[in-house]
Amino acid sequence: MKKLICTILCLIAVTQANAAEEVAFYVGQAHDEWAFKVTGKGRALAGKSLIYTRLDELQIVNNPKHSKTRYIESVEVAYAYINKDGVWDFKSVDSFHPINKNVRPGEKLIIKDLEAGMNLNNQRASDYWVLVTLWLSKKETVHAHSRRDIF
């Protein structure tokens, strides 16, 4: 029910956003030595006042190079940006999706229909890109992201 309400509110906000444009995007990682290989595809609407993101499918594979079962607590969809120090950071939009599962080496999870939205508050959509974070046990994280120039 919460997801349905969020979707409806985001769609209403998007229809009110000026010059909203839909873009297709992919998320992935640049390094294949990380604990998980994360890839996904989705669509986003970006307007002057809002970004709405829907990951149609996210694939998570426990990297068999490490031969270790790992516990995934949740997946978060957020928006990354470059901060004042020139380093990337992210804005959390409370888009956590519980997984709560042990994943064996080489095991694959597929998660569908992850959604997130963010009010821009006088920022530009082009300052952001999509970030997916796996929250593991012991507060470890694995990140995957879209290209920086998707909006």
PDB file of C-alpha atoms in Angstrom:
ATOM      1  CA  MET A   1       0.000   0.000   0.000  1.00  0.00           C
ATOM      2  CA  LYS A   2       2.843   2.389   0.911  1.00  0.00           C
ATOM      3  CA  LYS A   3       4.462   1.766  -2.482  1.00  0.00           C
ATOM      4  CA  LEU A   4       1.191   2.472  -4.302  1.00  0.00           C
ATOM      5  CA  ILE A   5       0.661   5.744  -2.432  1.00  0.00           C
ATOM      6  CA  CYS A   6       4.266   6.803  -3.116  1.00  0.00           C
ATOM      7  CA  THR A   7       3.850   5.995  -6.810  1.00  0.00           C
ATOM      8  CA  ILE A   8       0.616   7.974  -7.064  1.00  0.00           C
ATOM      9  CA  LEU A   9       2.108  10.993  -5.269  1.00  0.00           C
ATOM     10  CA  CYS A  10       5.216  10.874  -7.456  1.00  0.00           C
ATOM     11  CA  LEU A  11       3.136  10.660 -10.627  1.00  0.00           C
ATOM     12  CA  ILE A  12       1.030  13.640  -9.530  1.00  0.00           C
ATOM     13  CA  ALA A  13       4.158  15.642  -8.773  1.00  0.00           C
ATOM     14  CA  VAL A  14       5.728  14.667 -12.100  1.00  0.00           C
ATOM     15  CA  THR A  15       2.691  15.804 -14.052  1.00  0.00           C
ATOM     16  CA  GLN A  16       2.992  19.144 -12.289  1.00  0.00           C
ATOM     17  CA  ALA A  17       6.725  19.447 -12.976  1.00  0.00           C
ATOM     18  CA  ASN A  18       7.576  21.674 -15.896  1.00  0.00           C
ATOM     19  CA  ALA A  19       9.221  20.086 -18.933  1.00  0.00           C
ATOM     20  CA  ALA A  20       9.529  16.596 -17.424  1.00  0.00           C
ATOM     21  CA  GLU A  21      11.631  14.343 -19.627  1.00  0.00           C
ATOM     22  CA  GLU A  22      11.840  10.539 -19.465  1.00  0.00           C
ATOM     23  CA  VAL A  23      15.267   8.955 -19.790  1.00  0.00           C
ATOM     24  CA  ALA A  24      16.353   5.321 -19.805  1.00  0.00           C
ATOM     25  CA  PHE A  25      19.410   4.463 -17.720  1.00  0.00           C
ATOM     26  CA  TYR A  26      21.563   1.591 -16.531  1.00  0.00           C
ATOM     27  CA  VAL A  27      23.334   1.131 -13.209  1.00  0.00           C
ATOM     28  CA  GLY A  28      26.473  -0.876 -12.679  1.00  0.00           C
ATOM     29  CA  GLN A  29      29.921  -0.890 -11.162  1.00  0.00           C
ATOM     30  CA  ALA A  30      33.333  -0.078 -12.508  1.00  0.00           C
ATOM     31  CA  HIS A  31      35.195  -2.645 -10.431  1.00  0.00           C
ATOM     32  CA  ASP A  32      34.629  -6.406 -10.641  1.00  0.00           C
ATOM     33  CA  GLU A  33      36.477  -7.194  -7.380  1.00  0.00           C
ATOM     34  CA  TRP A  34      33.673  -5.922  -5.124  1.00  0.00           C
ATOM     35  CA  ALA A  35      31.650  -8.265  -2.926  1.00  0.00           C
ATOM     36  CA  PHE A  36      28.635  -8.079  -5.244  1.00  0.00           C
ATOM     37  CA  LYS A  37      28.189  -7.413  -8.927  1.00  0.00           C
ATOM     38  CA  VAL A  38      25.195  -5.122  -9.286  1.00  0.00           C
ATOM     39  CA  THR A  39      23.554  -4.187 -12.593  1.00  0.00           C
ATOM     40  CA  GLY A  40      20.166  -2.819 -13.459  1.00  0.00           C
ATOM     41  CA  LYS A  41      18.053  -0.864 -15.882  1.00  0.00           C
ATOM     42  CA  GLY A  42      15.317   1.633 -15.416  1.00  0.00           C
ATOM     43  CA  ARG A  43      13.620   4.856 -16.396  1.00  0.00           C
ATOM     44  CA  ALA A  44      13.516   8.249 -14.795  1.00  0.00           C
ATOM     45  CA  LEU A  45      11.474  11.389 -15.206  1.00  0.00           C
ATOM     46  CA  ALA A  46      13.322  14.613 -14.543  1.00  0.00           C
ATOM     47  CA  GLY A  47      11.661  18.010 -14.444  1.00  0.00           C
ATOM     48  CA  LYS A  48      12.423  21.393 -12.960  1.00  0.00           C
ATOM     49  CA  SER A  49      11.166  20.442  -9.514  1.00  0.00           C
ATOM     50  CA  LEU A  50      11.355  16.647  -9.247  1.00  0.00           C
ATOM     51  CA  ILE A  51      13.202  13.483 -10.216  1.00  0.00           C
ATOM     52  CA  TYR A  52      11.259  10.213 -10.186  1.00  0.00           C
ATOM     53  CA  THR A  53      13.150   6.947 -10.752  1.00  0.00           C
ATOM     54  CA  ARG A  54      11.947   3.428 -11.399  1.00  0.00           C
ATOM     55  CA  LEU A  55      14.423   0.566 -11.623  1.00  0.00           C
ATOM     56  CA  ASP A  56      12.600  -2.040 -13.679  1.00  0.00           C
ATOM     57  CA  GLU A  57      15.114  -4.737 -12.751  1.00  0.00           C
ATOM     58  CA  LEU A  58      18.151  -4.936 -10.501  1.00  0.00           C
ATOM     59  CA  GLN A  59      20.414  -7.974 -10.649  1.00  0.00           C
ATOM     60  CA  ILE A  60      22.675  -8.724  -7.685  1.00  0.00           C
ATOM     61  CA  VAL A  61      25.284 -11.497  -7.841  1.00  0.00           C
ATOM     62  CA  ASN A  62      27.493 -12.475  -4.912  1.00  0.00           C
ATOM     63  CA  ASN A  63      30.971 -12.342  -6.430  1.00  0.00           C
ATOM     64  CA  PRO A  64      32.229 -15.958  -6.457  1.00  0.00           C
ATOM     65  CA  LYS A  65      35.857 -14.711  -6.298  1.00  0.00           C
ATOM     66  CA  HIS A  66      35.385 -14.145  -2.569  1.00  0.00           C
ATOM     67  CA  SER A  67      33.838 -17.554  -1.722  1.00  0.00           C
ATOM     68  CA  LYS A  68      31.861 -16.003   1.118  1.00  0.00           C
ATOM     69  CA  THR A  69      28.157 -16.033   1.949  1.00  0.00           C
ATOM     70  CA  ARG A  70      27.015 -12.477   2.681  1.00  0.00           C
ATOM     71  CA  TYR A  71      23.881 -11.059   4.238  1.00  0.00           C
ATOM     72  CA  ILE A  72      22.036  -8.258   2.424  1.00  0.00           C
ATOM     73  CA  GLU A  73      19.881  -6.189   4.751  1.00  0.00           C
ATOM     74  CA  SER A  74      18.385  -3.813   2.184  1.00  0.00           C
ATOM     75  CA  VAL A  75      18.732  -2.028  -1.125  1.00  0.00           C
ATOM     76  CA  GLU A  76      18.489   1.755  -1.288  1.00  0.00           C
ATOM     77  CA  VAL A  77      17.830   3.912  -4.336  1.00  0.00           C
ATOM     78  CA  ALA A  78      19.251   7.413  -3.858  1.00  0.00           C
ATOM     79  CA  TYR A  79      20.720  10.290  -5.871  1.00  0.00           C
ATOM     80  CA  ALA A  80      24.446  11.013  -6.064  1.00  0.00           C
ATOM     81  CA  TYR A  81      26.014  14.428  -6.640  1.00  0.00           C
ATOM     82  CA  ILE A  82      29.380  16.187  -6.387  1.00  0.00           C
ATOM     83  CA  ASN A  83      29.695  18.076  -3.086  1.00  0.00           C
ATOM     84  CA  LYS A  84      31.498  21.384  -2.445  1.00  0.00           C
ATOM     85  CA  ASP A  85      34.793  19.530  -1.850  1.00  0.00           C
ATOM     86  CA  GLY A  86      34.620  17.959  -5.323  1.00  0.00           C
ATOM     87  CA  VAL A  87      33.894  14.472  -3.946  1.00  0.00           C
ATOM     88  CA  TRP A  88      30.772  12.494  -4.740  1.00  0.00           C
ATOM     89  CA  ASP A  89      28.159  12.153  -2.048  1.00  0.00           C
ATOM     90  CA  PHE A  90      24.526  11.085  -2.048  1.00  0.00           C
ATOM     91  CA  LYS A  91      21.142  12.282  -0.939  1.00  0.00           C
ATOM     92  CA  SER A  92      19.059   9.588   0.695  1.00  0.00           C
ATOM     93  CA  VAL A  93      15.350   9.787  -0.101  1.00  0.00           C
ATOM     94  CA  ASP A  94      14.163   7.051   2.287  1.00  0.00           C
ATOM     95  CA  SER A  95      13.871   4.535  -0.514  1.00  0.00           C
ATOM     96  CA  PHE A  96      15.025   1.453   1.382  1.00  0.00           C
ATOM     97  CA  HIS A  97      13.771  -1.925   0.218  1.00  0.00           C
ATOM     98  CA  PRO A  98      14.312  -4.774   2.710  1.00  0.00           C
ATOM     99  CA  ILE A  99      16.060  -7.915   1.427  1.00  0.00           C
ATOM    100  CA  ASN A 100      17.132  -9.691   4.661  1.00  0.00           C
ATOM    101  CA  LYS A 101      18.728 -12.634   2.936  1.00  0.00           C
ATOM    102  CA  ASN A 102      21.966 -14.602   3.009  1.00  0.00           C
ATOM    103  CA  VAL A 103      23.380 -14.849  -0.504  1.00  0.00           C
ATOM    104  CA  ARG A 104      25.844 -17.635  -1.323  1.00  0.00           C
ATOM    105  CA  PRO A 105      28.853 -17.174  -3.649  1.00  0.00           C
ATOM    106  CA  GLY A 106      27.650 -17.035  -7.260  1.00  0.00           C
ATOM    107  CA  GLU A 107      23.993 -16.782  -6.205  1.00  0.00           C
ATOM    108  CA  LYS A 108      21.891 -14.257  -8.125  1.00  0.00           C
ATOM    109  CA  LEU A 109      18.998 -12.140  -6.862  1.00  0.00           C
ATOM    110  CA  ILE A 110      16.686 -10.245  -9.165  1.00  0.00           C
ATOM    111  CA  ILE A 111      14.652  -7.410  -7.715  1.00  0.00           C
ATOM    112  CA  LYS A 112      11.978  -5.687  -9.765  1.00  0.00           C
ATOM    113  CA  ASP A 113      10.214  -2.359  -9.619  1.00  0.00           C
ATOM    114  CA  LEU A 114      12.293  -0.275  -7.206  1.00  0.00           C
ATOM    115  CA  GLU A 115      11.124   3.332  -7.026  1.00  0.00           C
ATOM    116  CA  ALA A 116      12.411   6.606  -5.624  1.00  0.00           C
ATOM    117  CA  GLY A 117      11.666  10.286  -5.988  1.00  0.00           C
ATOM    118  CA  MET A 118      13.247  13.545  -4.934  1.00  0.00           C
ATOM    119  CA  ASN A 119      12.160  17.172  -4.854  1.00  0.00           C
ATOM    120  CA  LEU A 120      14.906  19.287  -6.375  1.00  0.00           C
ATOM    121  CA  ASN A 121      14.442  22.357  -4.136  1.00  0.00           C
ATOM    122  CA  ASN A 122      16.048  24.868  -6.506  1.00  0.00           C
ATOM    123  CA  GLN A 123      18.725  22.367  -7.637  1.00  0.00           C
ATOM    124  CA  ARG A 124      19.119  21.120 -11.199  1.00  0.00           C
ATOM    125  CA  ALA A 125      18.317  17.547 -12.182  1.00  0.00           C
ATOM    126  CA  SER A 126      21.568  17.520 -14.181  1.00  0.00           C
ATOM    127  CA  ASP A 127      23.518  17.784 -10.894  1.00  0.00           C
ATOM    128  CA  TYR A 128      22.394  14.263  -9.899  1.00  0.00           C
ATOM    129  CA  TRP A 129      22.619  10.681 -11.038  1.00  0.00           C
ATOM    130  CA  VAL A 130      21.024   7.458  -9.766  1.00  0.00           C
ATOM    131  CA  LEU A 131      22.815   5.523  -7.018  1.00  0.00           C
ATOM    132  CA  VAL A 132      21.950   2.052  -5.746  1.00  0.00           C
ATOM    133  CA  THR A 133      23.406   0.986  -2.398  1.00  0.00           C
ATOM    134  CA  LEU A 134      23.381  -2.529  -0.974  1.00  0.00           C
ATOM    135  CA  TRP A 135      23.412  -2.355   2.807  1.00  0.00           C
ATOM    136  CA  LEU A 136      25.136  -5.463   4.144  1.00  0.00           C
ATOM    137  CA  SER A 137      25.566  -6.713   7.689  1.00  0.00           C
ATOM    138  CA  LYS A 138      28.096  -4.824   9.838  1.00  0.00           C
ATOM    139  CA  LYS A 139      27.111  -1.587   7.993  1.00  0.00           C
ATOM    140  CA  GLU A 140      29.175  -2.484   4.925  1.00  0.00           C
ATOM    141  CA  THR A 141      27.950  -1.111   1.612  1.00  0.00           C
ATOM    142  CA  VAL A 142      28.286  -1.824  -2.094  1.00  0.00           C
ATOM    143  CA  HIS A 143      27.398   0.895  -4.610  1.00  0.00           C
ATOM    144  CA  ALA A 144      26.335   0.846  -8.233  1.00  0.00           C
ATOM    145  CA  HIS A 145      25.353   3.934 -10.189  1.00  0.00           C
ATOM    146  CA  SER A 146      24.204   5.324 -13.488  1.00  0.00           C
ATOM    147  CA  ARG A 147      26.251   7.640 -15.684  1.00  0.00           C
ATOM    148  CA  ARG A 148      26.612  11.116 -14.250  1.00  0.00           C
ATOM    149  CA  ASP A 149      25.047  12.811 -17.272  1.00  0.00           C
ATOM    150  CA  ILE A 150      21.686  11.037 -17.457  1.00  0.00           C
ATOM    151  CA  PHE A 151      19.526  14.094 -16.737  1.00  0.00           C
TER     152      PHE A 151
END
